[in-house]
Coordinates of C-alpha atoms in Angstrom, one line a residue:
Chain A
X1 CA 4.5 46.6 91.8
X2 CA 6.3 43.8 90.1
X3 CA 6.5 46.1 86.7
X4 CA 8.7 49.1 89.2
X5 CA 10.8 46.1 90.2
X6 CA 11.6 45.3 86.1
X7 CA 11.9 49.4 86.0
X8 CA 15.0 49.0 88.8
X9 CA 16.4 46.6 87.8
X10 CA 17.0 48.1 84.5
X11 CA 17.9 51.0 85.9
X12 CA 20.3 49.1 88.4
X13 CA 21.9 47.4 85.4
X14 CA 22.4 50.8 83.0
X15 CA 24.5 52.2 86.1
X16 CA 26.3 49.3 86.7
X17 CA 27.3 49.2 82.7
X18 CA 28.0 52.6 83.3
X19 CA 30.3 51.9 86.2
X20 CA 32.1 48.9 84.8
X21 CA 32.6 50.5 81.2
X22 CA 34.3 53.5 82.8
X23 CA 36.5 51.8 85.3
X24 CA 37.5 49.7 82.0
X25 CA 38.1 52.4 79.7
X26 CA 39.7 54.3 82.4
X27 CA 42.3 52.0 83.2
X28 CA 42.8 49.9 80.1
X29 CA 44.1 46.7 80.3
X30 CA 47.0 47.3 81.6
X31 CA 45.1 48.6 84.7
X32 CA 47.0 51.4 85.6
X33 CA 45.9 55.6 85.5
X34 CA 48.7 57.6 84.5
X35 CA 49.0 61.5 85.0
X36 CA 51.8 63.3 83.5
X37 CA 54.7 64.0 82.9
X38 CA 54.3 67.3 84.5
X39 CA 56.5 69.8 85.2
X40 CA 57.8 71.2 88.9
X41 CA 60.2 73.1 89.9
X42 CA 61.9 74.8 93.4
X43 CA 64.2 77.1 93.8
X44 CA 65.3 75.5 96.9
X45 CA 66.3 72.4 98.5
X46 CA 63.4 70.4 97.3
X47 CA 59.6 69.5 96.5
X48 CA 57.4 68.4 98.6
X49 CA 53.8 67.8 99.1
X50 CA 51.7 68.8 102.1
X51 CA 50.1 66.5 104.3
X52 CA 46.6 68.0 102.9
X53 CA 47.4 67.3 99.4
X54 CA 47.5 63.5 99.7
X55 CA 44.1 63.2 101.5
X56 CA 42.9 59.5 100.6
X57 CA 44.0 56.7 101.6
X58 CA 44.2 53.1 99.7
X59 CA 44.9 53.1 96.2
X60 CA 48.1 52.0 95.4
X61 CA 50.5 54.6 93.3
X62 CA 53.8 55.0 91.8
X63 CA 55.2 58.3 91.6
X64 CA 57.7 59.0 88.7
X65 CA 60.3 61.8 88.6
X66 CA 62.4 62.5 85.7
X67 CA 64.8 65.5 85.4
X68 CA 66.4 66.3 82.3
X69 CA 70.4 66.2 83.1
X70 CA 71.8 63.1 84.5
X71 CA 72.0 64.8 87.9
X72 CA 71.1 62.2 90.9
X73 CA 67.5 62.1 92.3
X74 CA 66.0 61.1 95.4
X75 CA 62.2 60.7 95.9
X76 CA 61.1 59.5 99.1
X77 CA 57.5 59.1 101.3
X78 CA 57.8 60.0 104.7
X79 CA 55.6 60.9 108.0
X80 CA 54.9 64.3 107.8
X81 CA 56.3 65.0 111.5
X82 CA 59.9 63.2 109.9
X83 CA 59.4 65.4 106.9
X84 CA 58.5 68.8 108.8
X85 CA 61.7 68.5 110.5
X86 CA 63.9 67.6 108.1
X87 CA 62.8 70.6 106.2
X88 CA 62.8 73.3 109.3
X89 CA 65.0 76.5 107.9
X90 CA 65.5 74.9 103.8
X91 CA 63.8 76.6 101.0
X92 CA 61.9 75.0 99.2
X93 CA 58.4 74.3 97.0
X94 CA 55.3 73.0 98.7
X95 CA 52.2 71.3 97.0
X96 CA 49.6 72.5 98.4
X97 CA 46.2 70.5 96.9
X98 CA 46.5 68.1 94.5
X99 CA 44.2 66.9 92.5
X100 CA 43.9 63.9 89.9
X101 CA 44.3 64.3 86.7
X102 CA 46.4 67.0 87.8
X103 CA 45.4 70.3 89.7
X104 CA 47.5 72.0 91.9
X105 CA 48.5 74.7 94.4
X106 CA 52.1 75.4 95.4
X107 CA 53.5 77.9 97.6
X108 CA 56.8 78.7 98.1
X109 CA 58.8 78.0 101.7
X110 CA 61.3 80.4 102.9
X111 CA 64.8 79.3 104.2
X112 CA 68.3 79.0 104.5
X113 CA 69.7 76.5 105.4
X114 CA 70.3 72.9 104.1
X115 CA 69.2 69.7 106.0
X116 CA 72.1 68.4 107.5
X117 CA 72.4 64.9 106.0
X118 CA 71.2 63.9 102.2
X119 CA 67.6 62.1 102.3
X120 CA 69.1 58.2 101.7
X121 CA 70.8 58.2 104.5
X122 CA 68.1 58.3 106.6
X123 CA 66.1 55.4 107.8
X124 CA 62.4 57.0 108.7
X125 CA 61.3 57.1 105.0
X126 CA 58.7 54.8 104.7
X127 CA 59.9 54.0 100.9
X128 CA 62.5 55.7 99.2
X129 CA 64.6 55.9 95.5
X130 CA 67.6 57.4 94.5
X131 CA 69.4 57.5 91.0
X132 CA 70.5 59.4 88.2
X133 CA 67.9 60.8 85.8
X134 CA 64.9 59.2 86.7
X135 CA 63.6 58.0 90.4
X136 CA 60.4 56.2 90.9
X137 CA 58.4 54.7 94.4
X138 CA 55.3 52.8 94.4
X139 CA 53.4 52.9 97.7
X140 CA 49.7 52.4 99.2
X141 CA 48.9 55.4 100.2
X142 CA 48.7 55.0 104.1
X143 CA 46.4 56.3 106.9
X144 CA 49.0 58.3 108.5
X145 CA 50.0 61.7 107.5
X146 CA 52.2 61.8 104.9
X147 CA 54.3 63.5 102.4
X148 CA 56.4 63.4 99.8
X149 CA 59.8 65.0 99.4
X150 CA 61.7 65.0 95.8
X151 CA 65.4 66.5 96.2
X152 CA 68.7 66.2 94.6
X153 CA 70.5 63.5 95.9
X154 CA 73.1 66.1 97.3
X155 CA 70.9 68.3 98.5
X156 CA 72.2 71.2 95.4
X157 CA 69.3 73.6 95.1
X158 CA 67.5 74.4 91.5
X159 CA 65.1 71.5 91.0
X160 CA 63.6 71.0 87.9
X161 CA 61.7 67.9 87.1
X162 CA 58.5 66.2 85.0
X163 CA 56.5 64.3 87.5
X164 CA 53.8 61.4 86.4
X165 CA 51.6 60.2 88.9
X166 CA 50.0 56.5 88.4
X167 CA 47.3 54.7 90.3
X168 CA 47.5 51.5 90.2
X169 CA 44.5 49.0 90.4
X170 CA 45.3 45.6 89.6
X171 CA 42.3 43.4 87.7
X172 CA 40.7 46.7 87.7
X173 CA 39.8 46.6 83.7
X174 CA 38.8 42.8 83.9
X175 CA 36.8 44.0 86.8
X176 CA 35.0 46.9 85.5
X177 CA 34.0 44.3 82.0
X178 CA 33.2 42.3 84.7
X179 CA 30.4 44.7 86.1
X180 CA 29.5 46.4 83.1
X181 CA 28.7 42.5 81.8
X182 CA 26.6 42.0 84.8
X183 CA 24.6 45.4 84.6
X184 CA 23.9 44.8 80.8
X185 CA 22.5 41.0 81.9
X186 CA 20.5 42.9 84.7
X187 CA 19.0 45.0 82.3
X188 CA 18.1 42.8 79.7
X189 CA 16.4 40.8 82.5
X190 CA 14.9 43.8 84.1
X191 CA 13.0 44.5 80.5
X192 CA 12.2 41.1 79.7
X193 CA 10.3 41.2 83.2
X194 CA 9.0 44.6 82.1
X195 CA 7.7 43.4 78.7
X196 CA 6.0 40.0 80.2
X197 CA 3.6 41.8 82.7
X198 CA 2.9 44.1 80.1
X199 CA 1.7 40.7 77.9
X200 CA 0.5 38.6 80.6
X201 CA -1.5 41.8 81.9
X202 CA -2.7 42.9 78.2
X203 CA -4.9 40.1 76.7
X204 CA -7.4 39.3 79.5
X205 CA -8.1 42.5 80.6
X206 CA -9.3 43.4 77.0
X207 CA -11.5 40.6 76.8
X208 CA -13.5 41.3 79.9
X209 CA -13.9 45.1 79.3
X210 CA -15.0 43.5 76.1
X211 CA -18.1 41.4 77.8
X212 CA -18.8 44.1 80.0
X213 CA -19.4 46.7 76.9
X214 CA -21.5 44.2 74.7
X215 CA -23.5 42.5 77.6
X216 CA -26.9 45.4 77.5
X217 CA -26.9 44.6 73.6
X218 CA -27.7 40.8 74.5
X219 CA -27.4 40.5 71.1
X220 CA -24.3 38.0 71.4
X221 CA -24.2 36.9 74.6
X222 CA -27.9 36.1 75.0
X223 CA -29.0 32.0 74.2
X224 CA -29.9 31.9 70.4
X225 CA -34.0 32.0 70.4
X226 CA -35.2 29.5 68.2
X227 CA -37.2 30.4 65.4
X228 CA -40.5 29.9 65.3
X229 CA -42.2 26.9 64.6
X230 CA -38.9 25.0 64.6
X231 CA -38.7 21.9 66.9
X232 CA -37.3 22.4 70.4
Chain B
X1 CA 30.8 68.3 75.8
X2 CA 33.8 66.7 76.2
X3 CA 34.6 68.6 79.8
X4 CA 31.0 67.0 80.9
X5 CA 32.0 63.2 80.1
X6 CA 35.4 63.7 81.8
X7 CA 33.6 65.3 84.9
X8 CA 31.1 62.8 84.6
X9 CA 33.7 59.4 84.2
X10 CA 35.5 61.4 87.4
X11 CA 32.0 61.2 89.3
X12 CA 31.4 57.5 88.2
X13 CA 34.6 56.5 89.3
X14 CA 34.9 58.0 92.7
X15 CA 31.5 56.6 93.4
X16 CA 32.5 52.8 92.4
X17 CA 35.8 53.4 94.2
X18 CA 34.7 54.9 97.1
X19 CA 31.6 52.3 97.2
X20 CA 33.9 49.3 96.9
X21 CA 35.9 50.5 99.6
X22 CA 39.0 51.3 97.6
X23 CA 39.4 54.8 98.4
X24 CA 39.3 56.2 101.9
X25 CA 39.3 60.1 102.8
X26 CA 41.7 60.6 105.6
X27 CA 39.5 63.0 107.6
X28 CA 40.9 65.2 109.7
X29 CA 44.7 64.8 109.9
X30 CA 46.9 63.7 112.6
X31 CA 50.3 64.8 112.1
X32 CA 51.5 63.0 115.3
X33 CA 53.0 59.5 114.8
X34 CA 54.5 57.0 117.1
X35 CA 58.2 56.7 117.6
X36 CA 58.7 53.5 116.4
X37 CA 57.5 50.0 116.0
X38 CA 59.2 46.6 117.5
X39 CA 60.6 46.1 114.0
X40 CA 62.3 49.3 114.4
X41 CA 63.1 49.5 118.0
X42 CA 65.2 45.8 117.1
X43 CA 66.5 48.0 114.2
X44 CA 67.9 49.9 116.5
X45 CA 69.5 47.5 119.1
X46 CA 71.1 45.6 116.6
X47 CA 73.2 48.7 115.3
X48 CA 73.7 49.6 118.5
X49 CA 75.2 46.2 119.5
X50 CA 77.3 46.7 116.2
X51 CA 79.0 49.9 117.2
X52 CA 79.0 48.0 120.8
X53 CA 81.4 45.5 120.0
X54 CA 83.7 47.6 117.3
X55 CA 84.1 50.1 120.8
X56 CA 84.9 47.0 123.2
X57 CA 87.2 45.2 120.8
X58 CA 89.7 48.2 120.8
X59 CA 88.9 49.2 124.2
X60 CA 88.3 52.7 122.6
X61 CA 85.1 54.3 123.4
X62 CA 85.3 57.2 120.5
X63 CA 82.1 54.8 118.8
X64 CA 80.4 54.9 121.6
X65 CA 79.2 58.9 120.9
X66 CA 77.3 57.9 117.8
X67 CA 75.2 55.2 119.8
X68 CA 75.2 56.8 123.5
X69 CA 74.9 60.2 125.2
X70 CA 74.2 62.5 128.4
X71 CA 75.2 60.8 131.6
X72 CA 75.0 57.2 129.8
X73 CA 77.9 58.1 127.7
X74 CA 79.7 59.6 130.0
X75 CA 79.0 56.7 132.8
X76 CA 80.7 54.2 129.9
X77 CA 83.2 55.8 128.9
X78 CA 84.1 56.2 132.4
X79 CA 84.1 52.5 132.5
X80 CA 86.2 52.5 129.4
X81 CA 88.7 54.7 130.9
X82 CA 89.1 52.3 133.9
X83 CA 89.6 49.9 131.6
X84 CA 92.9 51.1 129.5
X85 CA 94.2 52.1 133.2
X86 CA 93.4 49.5 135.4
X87 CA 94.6 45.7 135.0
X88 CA 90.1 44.9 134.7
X89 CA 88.5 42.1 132.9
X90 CA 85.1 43.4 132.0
X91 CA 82.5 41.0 130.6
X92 CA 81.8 42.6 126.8
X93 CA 78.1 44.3 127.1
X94 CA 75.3 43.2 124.3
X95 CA 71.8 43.9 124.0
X96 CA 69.7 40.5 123.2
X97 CA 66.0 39.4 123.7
X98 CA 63.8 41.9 123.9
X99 CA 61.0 41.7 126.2
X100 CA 58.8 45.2 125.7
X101 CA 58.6 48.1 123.5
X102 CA 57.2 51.6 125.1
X103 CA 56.8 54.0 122.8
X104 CA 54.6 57.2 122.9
X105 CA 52.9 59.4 120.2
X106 CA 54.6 62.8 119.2
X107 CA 53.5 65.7 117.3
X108 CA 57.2 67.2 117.3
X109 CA 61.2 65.9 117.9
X110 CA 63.1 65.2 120.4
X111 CA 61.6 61.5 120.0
X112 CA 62.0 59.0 122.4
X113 CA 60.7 55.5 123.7
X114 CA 61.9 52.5 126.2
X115 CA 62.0 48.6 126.2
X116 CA 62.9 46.3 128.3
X117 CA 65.8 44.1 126.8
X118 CA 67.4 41.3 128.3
X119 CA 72.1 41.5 128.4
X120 CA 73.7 38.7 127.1
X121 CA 75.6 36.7 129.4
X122 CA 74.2 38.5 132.7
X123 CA 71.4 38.1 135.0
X124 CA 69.8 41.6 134.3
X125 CA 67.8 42.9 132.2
X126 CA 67.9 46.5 130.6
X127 CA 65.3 49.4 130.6
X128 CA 66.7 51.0 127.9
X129 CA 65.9 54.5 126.7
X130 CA 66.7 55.7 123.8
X131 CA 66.3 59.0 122.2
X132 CA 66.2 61.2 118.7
X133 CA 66.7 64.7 119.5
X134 CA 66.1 65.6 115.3
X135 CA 64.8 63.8 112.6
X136 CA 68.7 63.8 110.7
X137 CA 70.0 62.3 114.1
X138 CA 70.3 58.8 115.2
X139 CA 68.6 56.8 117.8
X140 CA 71.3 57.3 121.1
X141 CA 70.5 55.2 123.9
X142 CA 70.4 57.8 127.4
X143 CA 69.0 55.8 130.2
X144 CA 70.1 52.2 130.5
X145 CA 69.1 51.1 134.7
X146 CA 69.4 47.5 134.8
X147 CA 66.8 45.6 136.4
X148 CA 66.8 42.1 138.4
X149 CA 65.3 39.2 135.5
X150 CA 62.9 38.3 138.2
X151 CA 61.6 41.7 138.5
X152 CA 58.5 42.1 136.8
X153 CA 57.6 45.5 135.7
X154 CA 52.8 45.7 135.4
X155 CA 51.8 47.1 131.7
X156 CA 52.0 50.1 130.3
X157 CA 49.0 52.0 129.9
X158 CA 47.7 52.6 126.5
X159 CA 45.8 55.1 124.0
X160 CA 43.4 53.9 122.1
X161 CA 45.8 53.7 118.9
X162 CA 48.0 51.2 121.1
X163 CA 50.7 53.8 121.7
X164 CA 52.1 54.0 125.4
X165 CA 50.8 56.8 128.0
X166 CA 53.9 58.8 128.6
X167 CA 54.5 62.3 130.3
X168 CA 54.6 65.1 127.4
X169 CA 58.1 66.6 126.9
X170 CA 56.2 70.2 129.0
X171 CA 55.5 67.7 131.7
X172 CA 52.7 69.5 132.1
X173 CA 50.2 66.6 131.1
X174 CA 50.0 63.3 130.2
X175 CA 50.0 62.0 126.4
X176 CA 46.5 60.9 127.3
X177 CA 45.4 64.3 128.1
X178 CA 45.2 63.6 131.2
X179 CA 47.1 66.6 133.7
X180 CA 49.9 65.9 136.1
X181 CA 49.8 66.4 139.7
X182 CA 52.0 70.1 139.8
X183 CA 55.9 68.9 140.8
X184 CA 55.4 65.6 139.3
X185 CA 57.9 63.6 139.3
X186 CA 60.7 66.0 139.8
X187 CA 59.9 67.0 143.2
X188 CA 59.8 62.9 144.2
X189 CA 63.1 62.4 142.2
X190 CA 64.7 65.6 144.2
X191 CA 63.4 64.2 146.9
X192 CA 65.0 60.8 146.9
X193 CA 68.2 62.4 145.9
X194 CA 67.4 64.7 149.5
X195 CA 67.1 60.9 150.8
X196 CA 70.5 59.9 149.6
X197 CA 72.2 62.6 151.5
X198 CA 70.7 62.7 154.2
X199 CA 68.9 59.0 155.5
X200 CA 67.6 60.8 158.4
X201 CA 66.3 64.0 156.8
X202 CA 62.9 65.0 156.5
X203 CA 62.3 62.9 153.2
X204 CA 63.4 59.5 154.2
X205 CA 60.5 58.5 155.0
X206 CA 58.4 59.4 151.9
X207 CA 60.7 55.7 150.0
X208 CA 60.9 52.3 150.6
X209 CA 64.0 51.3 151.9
X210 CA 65.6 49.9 148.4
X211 CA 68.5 48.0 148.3
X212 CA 69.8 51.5 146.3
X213 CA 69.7 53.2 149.2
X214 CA 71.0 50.3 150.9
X215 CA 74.1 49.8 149.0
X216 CA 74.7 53.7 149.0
X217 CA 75.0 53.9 152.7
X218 CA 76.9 50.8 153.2
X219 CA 79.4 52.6 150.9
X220 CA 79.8 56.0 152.3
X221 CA 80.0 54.0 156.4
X222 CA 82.4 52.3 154.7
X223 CA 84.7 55.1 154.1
X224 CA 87.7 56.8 156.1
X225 CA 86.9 58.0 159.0
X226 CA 90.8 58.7 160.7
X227 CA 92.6 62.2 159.4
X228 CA 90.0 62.3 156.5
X229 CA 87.0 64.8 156.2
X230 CA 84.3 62.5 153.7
X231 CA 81.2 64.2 152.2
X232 CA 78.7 62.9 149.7
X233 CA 76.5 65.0 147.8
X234 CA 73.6 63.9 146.0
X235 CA 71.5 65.8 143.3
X236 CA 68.9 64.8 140.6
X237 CA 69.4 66.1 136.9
X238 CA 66.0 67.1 135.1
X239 CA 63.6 64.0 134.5
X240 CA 62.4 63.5 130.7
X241 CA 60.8 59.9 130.5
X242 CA 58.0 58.7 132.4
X243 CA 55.7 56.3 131.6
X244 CA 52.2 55.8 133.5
X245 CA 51.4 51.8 134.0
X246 CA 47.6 50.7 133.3
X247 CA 47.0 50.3 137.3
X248 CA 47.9 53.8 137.5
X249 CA 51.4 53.2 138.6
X250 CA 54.1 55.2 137.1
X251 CA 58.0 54.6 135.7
X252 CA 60.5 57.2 136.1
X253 CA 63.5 57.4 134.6
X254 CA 66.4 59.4 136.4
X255 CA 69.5 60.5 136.7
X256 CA 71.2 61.0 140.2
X257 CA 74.6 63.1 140.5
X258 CA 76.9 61.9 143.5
X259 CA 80.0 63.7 144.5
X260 CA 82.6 62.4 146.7
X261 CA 84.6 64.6 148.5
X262 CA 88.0 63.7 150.3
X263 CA 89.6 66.7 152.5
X264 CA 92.9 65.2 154.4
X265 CA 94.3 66.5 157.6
X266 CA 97.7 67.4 158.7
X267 CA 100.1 65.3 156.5
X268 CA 98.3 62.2 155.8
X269 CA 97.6 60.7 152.6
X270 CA 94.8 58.5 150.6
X271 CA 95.4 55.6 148.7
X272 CA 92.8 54.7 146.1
X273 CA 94.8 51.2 145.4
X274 CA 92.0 49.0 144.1
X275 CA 89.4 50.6 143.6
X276 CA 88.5 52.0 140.4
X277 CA 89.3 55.6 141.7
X278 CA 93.0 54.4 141.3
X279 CA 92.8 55.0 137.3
X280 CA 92.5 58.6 138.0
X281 CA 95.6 59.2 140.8
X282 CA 98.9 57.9 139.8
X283 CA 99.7 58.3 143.1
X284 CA 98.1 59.0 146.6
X285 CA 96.4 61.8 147.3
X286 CA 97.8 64.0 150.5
X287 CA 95.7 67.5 150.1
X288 CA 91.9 66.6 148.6
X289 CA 89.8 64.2 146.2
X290 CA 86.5 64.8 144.4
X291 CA 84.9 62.0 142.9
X292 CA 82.2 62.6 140.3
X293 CA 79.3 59.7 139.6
X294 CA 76.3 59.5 138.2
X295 CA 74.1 57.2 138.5
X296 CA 70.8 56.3 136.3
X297 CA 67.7 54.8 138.6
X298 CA 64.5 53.5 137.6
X299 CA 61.9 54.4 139.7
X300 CA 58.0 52.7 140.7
X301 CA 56.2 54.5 142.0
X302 CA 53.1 52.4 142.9
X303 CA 49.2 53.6 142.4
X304 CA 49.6 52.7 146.3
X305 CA 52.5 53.0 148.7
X306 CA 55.8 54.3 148.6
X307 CA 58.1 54.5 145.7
X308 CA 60.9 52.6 145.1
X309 CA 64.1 51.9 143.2
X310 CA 64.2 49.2 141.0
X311 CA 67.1 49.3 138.7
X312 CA 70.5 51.2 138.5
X313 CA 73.6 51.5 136.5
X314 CA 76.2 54.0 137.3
X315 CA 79.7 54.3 137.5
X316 CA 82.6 56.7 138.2
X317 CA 82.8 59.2 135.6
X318 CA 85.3 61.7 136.6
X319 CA 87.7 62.4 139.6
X320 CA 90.1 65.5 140.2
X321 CA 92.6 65.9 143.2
X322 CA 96.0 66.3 144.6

């Protein structure tokens, strides 16, 4: 019983290395995750994500768009009903799913018309940039349905960016050395405790399988029978 | 090989994310969200008191269309009208404490919610609605009754996500899922307005006796009776905002459309001279006069007894005669 305890807690200590070492590698000591810069592009007013592609909530992320000309950006988080009606009637390219490292689906949104005031002048986005060249928000990603919407700051159609996505974790690599350190100490432990029921269990039980075995001989266990004629 | 560790690191983090709490799926989505917060609704008062006081410094009510509308805007700049005519000293309007914020969940625009804000300088406080008919729109306030301070208005009933139990824009159901009693509220708005016109009528005896209906009757005894036909026509325009209280009260906001009609006999003729009429007839009237008002109640009607008025603001918003 005590030996499948040792057994666990070796076991609980390899994942736990495994765990820690990976968060640690994973994000570095700067603790961030980076994915990127990846291209996207809409024909229309803008880019914008679904409210099913951003489907956890938590982690805390910066999103980074870049576009190649000088031309002013805006990036902005917003509810999804804000965003929904802000982009009734405008063109433009929807992410579908989107998966870390980076795996999408995009579909294309039919339109005509133009919202009718540019996205900074609004006040329901929850966080919002604007600027020429290269834009950037960092948000938690909240509980409420959300989206985000990447446009020219004028509204012009043709959009053509890189996008990096980042999570951000901070004390995530000290963590992770953290845990790994603790999983490698709960292994050792685990098969040092392994190793000393092994001993402790070992010697005696050979010596008294021993006895049993030689006992019929009587040949070492019986009292020496004096010779005889010797005194008593 | 290489595909398998990456799979493998992805699998390794998600579970020590997801374990330490990190990381939370979202579930099934709810694309509805909540008009606004108290931060916001303040938000919204102060730029409202801001485009207030540029509209009242120049006695010009032009500014008053980015911050007002329907019958609220047209009830003020009414007053704003009486003021560039008539020699009157109005006391400068602001928005200050506020008390409550009502605000309902939405899966769609128009937006709307209501608070209760005290007036600077004034006795009264505000039930203030205000509305977003689009998301590139601003917040316009629409229904402004203002209360007594003393009166004290029960609380608002509640989802379980904390937002306010209001009628959907259908009217065919509560936000709480809850169904509406067929008629609700417009026929008991229509009806009061029935009440209004008529004190003996078949409805009269369906309200309390407010001090609306009160002041309202005192006024139209109070008019002409020598050479002049007087008739006063009241109507209700389509009720949007309701709120349901936690004892099972309700809240309604409306807006009631009274006419004033003036028909003189023979060769007589009616002087308007101080009253606020007067802005609109440079001189006195000798054939007919219609007066136009609207005026913006706020109605309880109680989980027991009759309903009642218990705040108004209206005002003279157009007249037309010869």
């Amino acid at each position: 019983m005590r030996r499948a305890g040792g057994w666990l807690l070796v076991l609980l200590g390899v994942l736990l290395v495994l765990l820690g070492s990976t968060t640690a590698v994973v994000f570095g000591p700067d603790n961030e995750v980076a994915s990127g810069p990846h291209p996207l592009a809409s024909d229309g007013t803008a880019i914008a994500t679904a409210p099913e592609a951003i489907k956890y909530a938590g982690p805390t992320v910066r999103v980074t768009v870049a576009s190649s000309s000088e031309q002013p950006l805006f990036v902005g988080l917003g509810h999804d009903l804000d965003v929904r009606d802000y982009l009734a009637g405008s063109a433009y390219a929807r992410l579908d799913t989107l998966n870390l490292p980076w795996d999408t689906t995009t579909s294309r949104v039919g339109g005509t018309d133009a919202p009718s005031r540019p996205p900074a002048e609004l006040d329901w986005w929850l966080v919002s940039d604007t600027g020429p060249g290269k834009v950037s928000l960092t948000f938690a990603l909240p509980e409420d349905s959300v989206d985000v919407v990447v446009t020219n700051a004028d509204l012009r159609p043709r959009l053509r960016v890189q996008t990096t996505v980042t999570v951000l974790r901070p004390g995530a690599f000290a963590g992770g050395l953290a845990v790994a350190l603790a999983g490698l100490g709960l292994a050792v432990a685990g098969r040092v405790l392994v190793g000393r029921l092994r001993d402790r269990s070992g010697r005696p039980g050979i010596a008294s399988v021993g006895a049993r075995r030689r006992a019929p001989s009587g040949a070492t266990s019986a009292p020496p029978v004096p010779p005889p004629g010797s005194p008593r | 090989m290489r595909r398998a560790a990456h799979l493998l690191s992805c699998l390794v983090l998600s579970a020590a994310l997801g374990g330490c709490g990190w990381v939370n799926s979202k579930g099934d989505l709810d694309h509805a969200k909540r008009a606004t917060t108290m931060a916001g609704a303040d938000s919204v008062l102060i730029r409202y008191n801001r485009v207030r006081a540029r509209a009242e410094t120049s006695v010009d009510p032009a500014p008053l269309a980015d911050i007002e509308a329907g019958p609220l805007l047209a009830i003020d700049r009414g007053a704003f009208f009486l003021r560039q005519r008539l020699p009157v000293r109005t006391k400068s309007f602001r928005f200050t404490r506020t008390q409550l914020v009502v605000a309902g969940r939405f899966d769609s625009y128009p937006l709307w919610f209501a608070m209760l804000t005290e007036a600077a300088g004034t006795d009264q406080k505000v039930a203030a609605v205000f509305t977003r008919p689009t998301s590139t729109s601003p917040w316009r306030l629409i229904e402004a009754p203002r209360l007594a301070r003393s009166t004290q208005i029960g609380p608002v009933a509640q989802r379980e996500d904390g937002s306010a139990v209001i009628l959907a824009a259908d009217g065919g159901e509560w936000s709480d899922g809850r169904t509406v009693q067929r008629g609700f509220p417009q026929q008991l708005v229509d009806d009061y307005a029935a009440t209004l016109a008529d004190p003996d009528g078949p409805t009269a005896g369906r309200f309390v006796q407010d001090s609306f209906i009160s002041q309202m009757r005192t006024l139209a005894e109070a008019q002409p009776v020598t050479g002049v036909t007087f008739e006063q026509e009241w109507s209700a325009l389509p009720v949007h905002h309701v709120v349901r209280l936690r004892d099972e009260g309700v809240l309604v906001f409306a807006t009631l459309v009274r006419t004033d009609r003036y028909t003189l006999e023979g060769k007589r003729s009616l002087d308007f001279a101080g009253l606020e009429a007067a802005a609109y007839f440079s001189s006195p009237v000798t054939g007919s006069a219609t007066l136009n008002y609207r005026h913006q109640v706020l109605m309880l009607v109680p989980a027991e007894g009759k309903p009642l008025v218990i705040g108004q603001y209206g005002g003279l918003i157009s007249a037309s005669g010869s």
